[in-house]
PDB file of N, CA and C in Angstrom:
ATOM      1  N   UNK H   1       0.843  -1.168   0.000  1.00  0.00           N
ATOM      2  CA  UNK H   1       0.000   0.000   0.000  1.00  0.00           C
ATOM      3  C   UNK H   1       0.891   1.234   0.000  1.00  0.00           C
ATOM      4  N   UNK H   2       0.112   2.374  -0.798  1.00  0.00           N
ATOM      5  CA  UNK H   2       1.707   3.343  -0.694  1.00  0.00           C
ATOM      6  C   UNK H   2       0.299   4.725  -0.567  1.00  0.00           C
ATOM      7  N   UNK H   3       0.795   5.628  -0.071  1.00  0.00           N
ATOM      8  CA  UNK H   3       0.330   6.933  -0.147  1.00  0.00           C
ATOM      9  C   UNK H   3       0.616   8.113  -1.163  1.00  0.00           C
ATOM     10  N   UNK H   4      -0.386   8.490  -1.317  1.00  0.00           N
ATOM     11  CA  UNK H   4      -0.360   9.305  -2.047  1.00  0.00           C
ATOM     12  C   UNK H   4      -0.788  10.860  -1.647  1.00  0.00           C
ATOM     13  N   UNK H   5       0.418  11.964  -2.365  1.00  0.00           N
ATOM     14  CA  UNK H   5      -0.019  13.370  -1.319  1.00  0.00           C
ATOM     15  C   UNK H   5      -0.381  14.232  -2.454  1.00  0.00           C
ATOM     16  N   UNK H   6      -1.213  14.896  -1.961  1.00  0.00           N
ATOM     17  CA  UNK H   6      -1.535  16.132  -3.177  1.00  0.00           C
ATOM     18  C   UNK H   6      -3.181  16.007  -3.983  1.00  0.00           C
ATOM     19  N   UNK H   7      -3.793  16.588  -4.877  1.00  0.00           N
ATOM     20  CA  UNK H   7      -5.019  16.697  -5.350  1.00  0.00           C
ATOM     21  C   UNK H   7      -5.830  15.492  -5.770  1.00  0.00           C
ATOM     22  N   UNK H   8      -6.823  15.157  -5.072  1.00  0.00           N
ATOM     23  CA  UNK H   8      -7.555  13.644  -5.651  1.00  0.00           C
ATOM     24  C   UNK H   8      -8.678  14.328  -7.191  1.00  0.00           C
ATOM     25  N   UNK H   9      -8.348  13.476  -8.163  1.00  0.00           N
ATOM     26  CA  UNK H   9      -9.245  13.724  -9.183  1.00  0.00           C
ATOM     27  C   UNK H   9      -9.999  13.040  -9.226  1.00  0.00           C
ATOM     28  N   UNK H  10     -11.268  13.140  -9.804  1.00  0.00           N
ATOM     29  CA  UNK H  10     -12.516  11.836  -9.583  1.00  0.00           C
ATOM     30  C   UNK H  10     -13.009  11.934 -11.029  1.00  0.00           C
ATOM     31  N   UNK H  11     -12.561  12.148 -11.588  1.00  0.00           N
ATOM     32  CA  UNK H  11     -13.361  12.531 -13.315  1.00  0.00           C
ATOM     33  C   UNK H  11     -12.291  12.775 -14.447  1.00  0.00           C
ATOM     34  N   UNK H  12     -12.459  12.330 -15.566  1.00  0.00           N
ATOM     35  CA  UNK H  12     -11.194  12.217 -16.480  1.00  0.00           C
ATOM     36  C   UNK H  12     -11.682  13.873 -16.857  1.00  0.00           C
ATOM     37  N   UNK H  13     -12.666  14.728 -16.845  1.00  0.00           N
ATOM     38  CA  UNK H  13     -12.658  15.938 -17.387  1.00  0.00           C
ATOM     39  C   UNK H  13     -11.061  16.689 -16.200  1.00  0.00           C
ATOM     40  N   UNK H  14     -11.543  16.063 -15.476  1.00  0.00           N
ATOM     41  CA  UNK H  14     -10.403  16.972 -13.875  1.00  0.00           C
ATOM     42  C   UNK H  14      -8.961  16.643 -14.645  1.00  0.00           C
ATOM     43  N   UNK H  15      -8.860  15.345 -14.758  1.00  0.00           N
ATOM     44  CA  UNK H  15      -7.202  14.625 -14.878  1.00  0.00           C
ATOM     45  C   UNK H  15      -6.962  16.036 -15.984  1.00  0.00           C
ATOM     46  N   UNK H  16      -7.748  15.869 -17.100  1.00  0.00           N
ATOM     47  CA  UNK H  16      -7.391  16.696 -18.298  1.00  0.00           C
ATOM     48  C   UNK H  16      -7.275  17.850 -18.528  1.00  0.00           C
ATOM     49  N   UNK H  17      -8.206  18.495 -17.178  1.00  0.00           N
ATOM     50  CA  UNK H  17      -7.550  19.854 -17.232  1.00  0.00           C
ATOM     51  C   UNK H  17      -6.457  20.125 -16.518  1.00  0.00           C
ATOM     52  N   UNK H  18      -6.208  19.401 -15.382  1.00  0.00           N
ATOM     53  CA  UNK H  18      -4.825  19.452 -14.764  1.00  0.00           C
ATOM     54  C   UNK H  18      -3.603  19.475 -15.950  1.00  0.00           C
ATOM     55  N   UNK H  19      -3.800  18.196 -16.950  1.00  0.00           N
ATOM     56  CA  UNK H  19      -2.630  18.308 -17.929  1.00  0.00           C
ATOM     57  C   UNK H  19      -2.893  19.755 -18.547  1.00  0.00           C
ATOM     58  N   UNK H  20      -3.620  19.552 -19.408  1.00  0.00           N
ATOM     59  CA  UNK H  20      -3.801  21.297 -19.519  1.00  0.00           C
ATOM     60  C   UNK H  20      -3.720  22.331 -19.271  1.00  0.00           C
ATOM     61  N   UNK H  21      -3.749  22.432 -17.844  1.00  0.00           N
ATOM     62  CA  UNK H  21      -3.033  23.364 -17.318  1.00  0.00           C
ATOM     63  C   UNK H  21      -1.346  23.722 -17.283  1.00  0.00           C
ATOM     64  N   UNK H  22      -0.945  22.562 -17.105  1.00  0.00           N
ATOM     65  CA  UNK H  22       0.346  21.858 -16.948  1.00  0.00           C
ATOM     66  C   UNK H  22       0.810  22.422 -18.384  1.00  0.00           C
ATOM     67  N   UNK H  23       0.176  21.918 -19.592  1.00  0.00           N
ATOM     68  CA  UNK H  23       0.795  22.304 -20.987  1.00  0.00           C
ATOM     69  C   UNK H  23       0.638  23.812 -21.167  1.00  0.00           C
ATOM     70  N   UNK H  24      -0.131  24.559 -20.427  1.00  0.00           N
ATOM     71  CA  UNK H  24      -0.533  25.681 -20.743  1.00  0.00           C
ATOM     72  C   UNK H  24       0.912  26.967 -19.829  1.00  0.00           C
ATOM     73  N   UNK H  25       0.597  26.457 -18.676  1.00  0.00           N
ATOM     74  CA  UNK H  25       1.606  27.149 -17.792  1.00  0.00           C
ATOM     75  C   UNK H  25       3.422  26.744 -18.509  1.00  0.00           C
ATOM     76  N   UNK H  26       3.867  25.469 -19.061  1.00  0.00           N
ATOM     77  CA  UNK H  26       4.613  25.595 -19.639  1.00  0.00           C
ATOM     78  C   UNK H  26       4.969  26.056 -21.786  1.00  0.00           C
ATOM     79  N   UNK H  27       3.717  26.941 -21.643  1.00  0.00           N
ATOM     80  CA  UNK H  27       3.450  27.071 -23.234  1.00  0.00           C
ATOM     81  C   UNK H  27       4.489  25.798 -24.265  1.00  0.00           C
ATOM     82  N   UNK H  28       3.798  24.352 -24.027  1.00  0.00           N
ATOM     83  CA  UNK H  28       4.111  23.350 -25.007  1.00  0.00           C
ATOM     84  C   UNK H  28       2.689  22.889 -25.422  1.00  0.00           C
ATOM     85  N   UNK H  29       3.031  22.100 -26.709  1.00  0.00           N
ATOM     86  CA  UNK H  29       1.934  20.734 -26.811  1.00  0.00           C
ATOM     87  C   UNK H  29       1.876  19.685 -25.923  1.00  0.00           C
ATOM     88  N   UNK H  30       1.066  18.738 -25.992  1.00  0.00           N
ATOM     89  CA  UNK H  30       1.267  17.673 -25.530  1.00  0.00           C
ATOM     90  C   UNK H  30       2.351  16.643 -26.260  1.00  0.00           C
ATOM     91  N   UNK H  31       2.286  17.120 -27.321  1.00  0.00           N
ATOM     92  CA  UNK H  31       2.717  16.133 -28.013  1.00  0.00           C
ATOM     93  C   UNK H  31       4.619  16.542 -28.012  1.00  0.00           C
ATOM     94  N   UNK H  32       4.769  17.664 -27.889  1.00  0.00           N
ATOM     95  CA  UNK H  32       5.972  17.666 -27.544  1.00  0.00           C
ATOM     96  C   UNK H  32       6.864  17.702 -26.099  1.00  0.00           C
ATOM     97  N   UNK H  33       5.402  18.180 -25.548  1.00  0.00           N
ATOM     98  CA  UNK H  33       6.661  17.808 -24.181  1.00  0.00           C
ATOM     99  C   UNK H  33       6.358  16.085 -24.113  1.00  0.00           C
ATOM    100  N   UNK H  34       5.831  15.107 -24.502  1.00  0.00           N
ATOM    101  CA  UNK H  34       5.721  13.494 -24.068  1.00  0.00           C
ATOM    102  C   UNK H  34       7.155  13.324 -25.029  1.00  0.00           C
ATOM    103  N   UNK H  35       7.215  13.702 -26.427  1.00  0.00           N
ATOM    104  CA  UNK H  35       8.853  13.780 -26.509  1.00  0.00           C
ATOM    105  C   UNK H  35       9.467  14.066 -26.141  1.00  0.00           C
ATOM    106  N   UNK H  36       9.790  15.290 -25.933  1.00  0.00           N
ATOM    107  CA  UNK H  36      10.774  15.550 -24.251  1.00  0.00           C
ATOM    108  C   UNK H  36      10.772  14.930 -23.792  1.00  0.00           C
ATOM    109  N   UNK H  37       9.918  14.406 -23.034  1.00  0.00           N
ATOM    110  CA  UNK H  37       9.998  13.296 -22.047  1.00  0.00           C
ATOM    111  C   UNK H  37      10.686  11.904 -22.411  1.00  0.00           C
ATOM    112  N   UNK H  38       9.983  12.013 -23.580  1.00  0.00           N
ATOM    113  CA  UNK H  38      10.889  10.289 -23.779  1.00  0.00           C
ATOM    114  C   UNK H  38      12.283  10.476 -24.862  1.00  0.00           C
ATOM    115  N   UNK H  39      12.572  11.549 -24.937  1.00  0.00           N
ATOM    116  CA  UNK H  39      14.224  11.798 -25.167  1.00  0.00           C
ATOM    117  C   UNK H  39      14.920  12.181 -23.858  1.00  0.00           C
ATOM    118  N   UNK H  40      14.634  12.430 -23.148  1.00  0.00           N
ATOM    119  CA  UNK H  40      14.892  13.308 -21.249  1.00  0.00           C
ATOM    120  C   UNK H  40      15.298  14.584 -22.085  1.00  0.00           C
ATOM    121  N   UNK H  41      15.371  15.490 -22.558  1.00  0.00           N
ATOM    122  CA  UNK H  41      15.063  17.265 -23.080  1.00  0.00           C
ATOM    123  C   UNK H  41      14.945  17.803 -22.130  1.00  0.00           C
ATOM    124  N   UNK H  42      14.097  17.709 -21.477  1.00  0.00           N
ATOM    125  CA  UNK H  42      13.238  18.581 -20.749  1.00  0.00           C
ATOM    126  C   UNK H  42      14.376  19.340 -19.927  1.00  0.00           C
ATOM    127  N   UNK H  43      13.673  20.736 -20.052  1.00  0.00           N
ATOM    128  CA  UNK H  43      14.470  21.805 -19.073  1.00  0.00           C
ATOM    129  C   UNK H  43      13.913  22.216 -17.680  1.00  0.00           C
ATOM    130  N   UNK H  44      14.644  22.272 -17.033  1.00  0.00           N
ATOM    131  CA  UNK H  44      14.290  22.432 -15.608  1.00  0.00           C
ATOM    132  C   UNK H  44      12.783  22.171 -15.007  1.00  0.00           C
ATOM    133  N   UNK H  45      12.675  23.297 -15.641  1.00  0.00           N
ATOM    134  CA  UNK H  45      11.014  23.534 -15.132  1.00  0.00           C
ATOM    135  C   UNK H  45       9.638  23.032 -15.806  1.00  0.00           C
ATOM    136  N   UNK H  46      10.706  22.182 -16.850  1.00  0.00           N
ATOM    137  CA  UNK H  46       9.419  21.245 -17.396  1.00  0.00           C
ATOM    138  C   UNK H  46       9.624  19.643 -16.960  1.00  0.00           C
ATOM    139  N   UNK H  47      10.922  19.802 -16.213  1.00  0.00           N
ATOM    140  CA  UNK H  47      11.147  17.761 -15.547  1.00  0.00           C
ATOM    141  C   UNK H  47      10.606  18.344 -14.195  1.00  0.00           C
ATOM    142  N   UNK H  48      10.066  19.784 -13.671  1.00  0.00           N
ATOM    143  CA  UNK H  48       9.329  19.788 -12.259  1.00  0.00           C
ATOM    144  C   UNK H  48       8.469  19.346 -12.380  1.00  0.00           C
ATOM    145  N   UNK H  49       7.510  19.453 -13.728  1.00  0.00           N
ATOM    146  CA  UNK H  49       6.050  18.843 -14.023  1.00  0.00           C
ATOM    147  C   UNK H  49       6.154  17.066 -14.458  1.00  0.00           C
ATOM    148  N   UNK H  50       7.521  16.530 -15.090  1.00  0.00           N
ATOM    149  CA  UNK H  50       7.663  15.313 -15.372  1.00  0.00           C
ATOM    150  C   UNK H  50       6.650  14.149 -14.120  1.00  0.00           C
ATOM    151  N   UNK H  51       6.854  14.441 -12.866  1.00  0.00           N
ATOM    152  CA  UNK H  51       6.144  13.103 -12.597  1.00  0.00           C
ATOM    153  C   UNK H  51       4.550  12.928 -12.204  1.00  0.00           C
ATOM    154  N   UNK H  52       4.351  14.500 -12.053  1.00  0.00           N
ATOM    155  CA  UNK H  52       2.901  14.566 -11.801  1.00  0.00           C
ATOM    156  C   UNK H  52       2.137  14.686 -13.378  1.00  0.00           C
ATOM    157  N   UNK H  53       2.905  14.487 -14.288  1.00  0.00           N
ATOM    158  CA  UNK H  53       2.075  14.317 -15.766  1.00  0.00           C
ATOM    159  C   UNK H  53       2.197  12.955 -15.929  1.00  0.00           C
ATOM    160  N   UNK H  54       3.546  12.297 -16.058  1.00  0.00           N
ATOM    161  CA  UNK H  54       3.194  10.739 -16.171  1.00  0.00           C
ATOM    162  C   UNK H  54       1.759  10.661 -15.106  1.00  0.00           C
ATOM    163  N   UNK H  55       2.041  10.745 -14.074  1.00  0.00           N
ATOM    164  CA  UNK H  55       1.039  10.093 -12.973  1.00  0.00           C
ATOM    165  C   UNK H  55      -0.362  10.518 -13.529  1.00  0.00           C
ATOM    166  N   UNK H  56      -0.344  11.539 -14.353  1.00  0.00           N
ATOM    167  CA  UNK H  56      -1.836  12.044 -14.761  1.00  0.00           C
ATOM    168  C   UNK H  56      -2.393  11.169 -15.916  1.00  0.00           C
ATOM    169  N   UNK H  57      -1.155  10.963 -16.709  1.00  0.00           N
ATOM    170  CA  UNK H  57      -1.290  10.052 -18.055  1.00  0.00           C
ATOM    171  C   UNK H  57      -1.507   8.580 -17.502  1.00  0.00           C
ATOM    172  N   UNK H  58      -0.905   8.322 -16.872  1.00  0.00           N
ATOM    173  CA  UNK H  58      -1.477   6.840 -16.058  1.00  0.00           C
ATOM    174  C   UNK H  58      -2.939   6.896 -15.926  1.00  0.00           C
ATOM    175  N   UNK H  59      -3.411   8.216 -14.818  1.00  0.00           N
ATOM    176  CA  UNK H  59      -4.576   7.823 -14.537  1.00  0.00           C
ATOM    177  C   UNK H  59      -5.587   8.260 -15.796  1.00  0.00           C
ATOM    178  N   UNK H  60      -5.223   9.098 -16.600  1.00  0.00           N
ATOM    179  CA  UNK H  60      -6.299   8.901 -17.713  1.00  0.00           C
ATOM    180  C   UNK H  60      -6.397   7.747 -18.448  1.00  0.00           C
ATOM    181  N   UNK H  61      -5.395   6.448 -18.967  1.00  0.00           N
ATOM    182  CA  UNK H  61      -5.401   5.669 -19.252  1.00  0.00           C
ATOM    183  C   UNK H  61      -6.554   4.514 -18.256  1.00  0.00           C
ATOM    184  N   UNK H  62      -6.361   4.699 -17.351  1.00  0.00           N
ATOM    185  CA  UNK H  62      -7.073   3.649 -15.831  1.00  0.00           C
ATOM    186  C   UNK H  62      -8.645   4.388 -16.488  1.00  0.00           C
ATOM    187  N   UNK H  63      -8.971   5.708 -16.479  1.00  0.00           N
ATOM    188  CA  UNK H  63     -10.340   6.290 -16.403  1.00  0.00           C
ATOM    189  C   UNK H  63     -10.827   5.379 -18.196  1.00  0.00           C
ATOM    190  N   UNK H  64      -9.850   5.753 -19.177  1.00  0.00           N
ATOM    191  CA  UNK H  64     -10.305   5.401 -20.696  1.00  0.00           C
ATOM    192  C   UNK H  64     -10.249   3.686 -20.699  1.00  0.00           C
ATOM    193  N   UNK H  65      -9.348   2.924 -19.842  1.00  0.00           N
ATOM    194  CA  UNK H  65      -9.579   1.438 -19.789  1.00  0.00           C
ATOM    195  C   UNK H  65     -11.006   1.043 -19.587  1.00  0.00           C
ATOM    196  N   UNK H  66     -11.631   1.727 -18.010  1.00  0.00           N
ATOM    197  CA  UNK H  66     -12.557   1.400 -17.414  1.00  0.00           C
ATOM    198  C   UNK H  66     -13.979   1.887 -17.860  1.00  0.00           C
ATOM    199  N   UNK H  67     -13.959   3.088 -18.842  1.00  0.00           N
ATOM    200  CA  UNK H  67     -14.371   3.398 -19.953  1.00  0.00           C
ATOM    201  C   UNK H  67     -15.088   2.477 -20.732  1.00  0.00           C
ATOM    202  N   UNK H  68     -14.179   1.686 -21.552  1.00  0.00           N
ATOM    203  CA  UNK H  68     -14.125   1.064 -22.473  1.00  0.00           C
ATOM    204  C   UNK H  68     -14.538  -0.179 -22.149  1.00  0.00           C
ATOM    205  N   UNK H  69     -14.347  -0.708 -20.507  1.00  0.00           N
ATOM    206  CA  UNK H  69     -15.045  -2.150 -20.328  1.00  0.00           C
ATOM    207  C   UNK H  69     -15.974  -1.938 -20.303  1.00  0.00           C
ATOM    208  N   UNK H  70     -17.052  -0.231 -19.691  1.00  0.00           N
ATOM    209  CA  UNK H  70     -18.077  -0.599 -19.247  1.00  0.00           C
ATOM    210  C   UNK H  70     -19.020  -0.267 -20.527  1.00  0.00           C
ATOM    211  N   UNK H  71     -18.500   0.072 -21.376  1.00  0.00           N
ATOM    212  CA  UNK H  71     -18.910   0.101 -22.664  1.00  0.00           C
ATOM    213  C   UNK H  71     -19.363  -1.192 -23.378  1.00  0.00           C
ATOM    214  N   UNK H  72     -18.436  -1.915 -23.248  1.00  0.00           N
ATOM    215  CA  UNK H  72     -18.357  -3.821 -23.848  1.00  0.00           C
ATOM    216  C   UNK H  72     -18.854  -4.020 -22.541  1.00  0.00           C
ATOM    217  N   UNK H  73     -19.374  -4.299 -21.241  1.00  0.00           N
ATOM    218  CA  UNK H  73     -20.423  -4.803 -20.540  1.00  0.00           C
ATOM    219  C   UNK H  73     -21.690  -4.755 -20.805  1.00  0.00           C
ATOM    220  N   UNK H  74     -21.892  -3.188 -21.268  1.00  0.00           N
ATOM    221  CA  UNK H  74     -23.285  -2.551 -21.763  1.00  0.00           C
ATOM    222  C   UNK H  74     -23.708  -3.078 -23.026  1.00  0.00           C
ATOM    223  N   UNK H  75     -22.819  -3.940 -23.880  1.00  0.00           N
ATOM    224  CA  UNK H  75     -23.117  -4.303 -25.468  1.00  0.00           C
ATOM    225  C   UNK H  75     -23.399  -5.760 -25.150  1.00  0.00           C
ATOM    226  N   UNK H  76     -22.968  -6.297 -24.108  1.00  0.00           N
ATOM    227  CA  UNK H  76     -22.717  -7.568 -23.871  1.00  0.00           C
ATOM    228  C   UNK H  76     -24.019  -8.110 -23.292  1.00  0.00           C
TER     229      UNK H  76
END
């Protein structure tokens, strides 16, 4: 079990504006700072945002998985 400190999101609209915000306050795309990221680029103050964006991209993935089962439950 591990803890977790800082803002609970309950809704993929929340996760997404957090990134958004995140892309906005560092004027990038998404699509280029996740390159940054996966070249390591990133300058200072955009590897401060590095782990609370993975962690955001995780949990939008968990929200669009669970999404998508309850979608194929509902067809099923």
């Amino acid at each position: 079990m591990s803890i977790i400190y800082g803002p609970t999101y309950t809704s993929l609209e929340q996760i997404r504006a957090r990134m958004d915000a995140i892309l906005s306050e560092l004027r990038i795309s998404r699509e280029e700072f996740e390159e940054r990221m996966a070249e390591y680029t990133l300058n200072r103050r955009e590897a401060g945002f590095r782990d609370e964006f993975e962690t955001l991209q995780w949990c939008e993935e968990l929200f669009l998985d669970d999404l998508e089962e309850e979608s194929r439950d509902g067809l099923a």
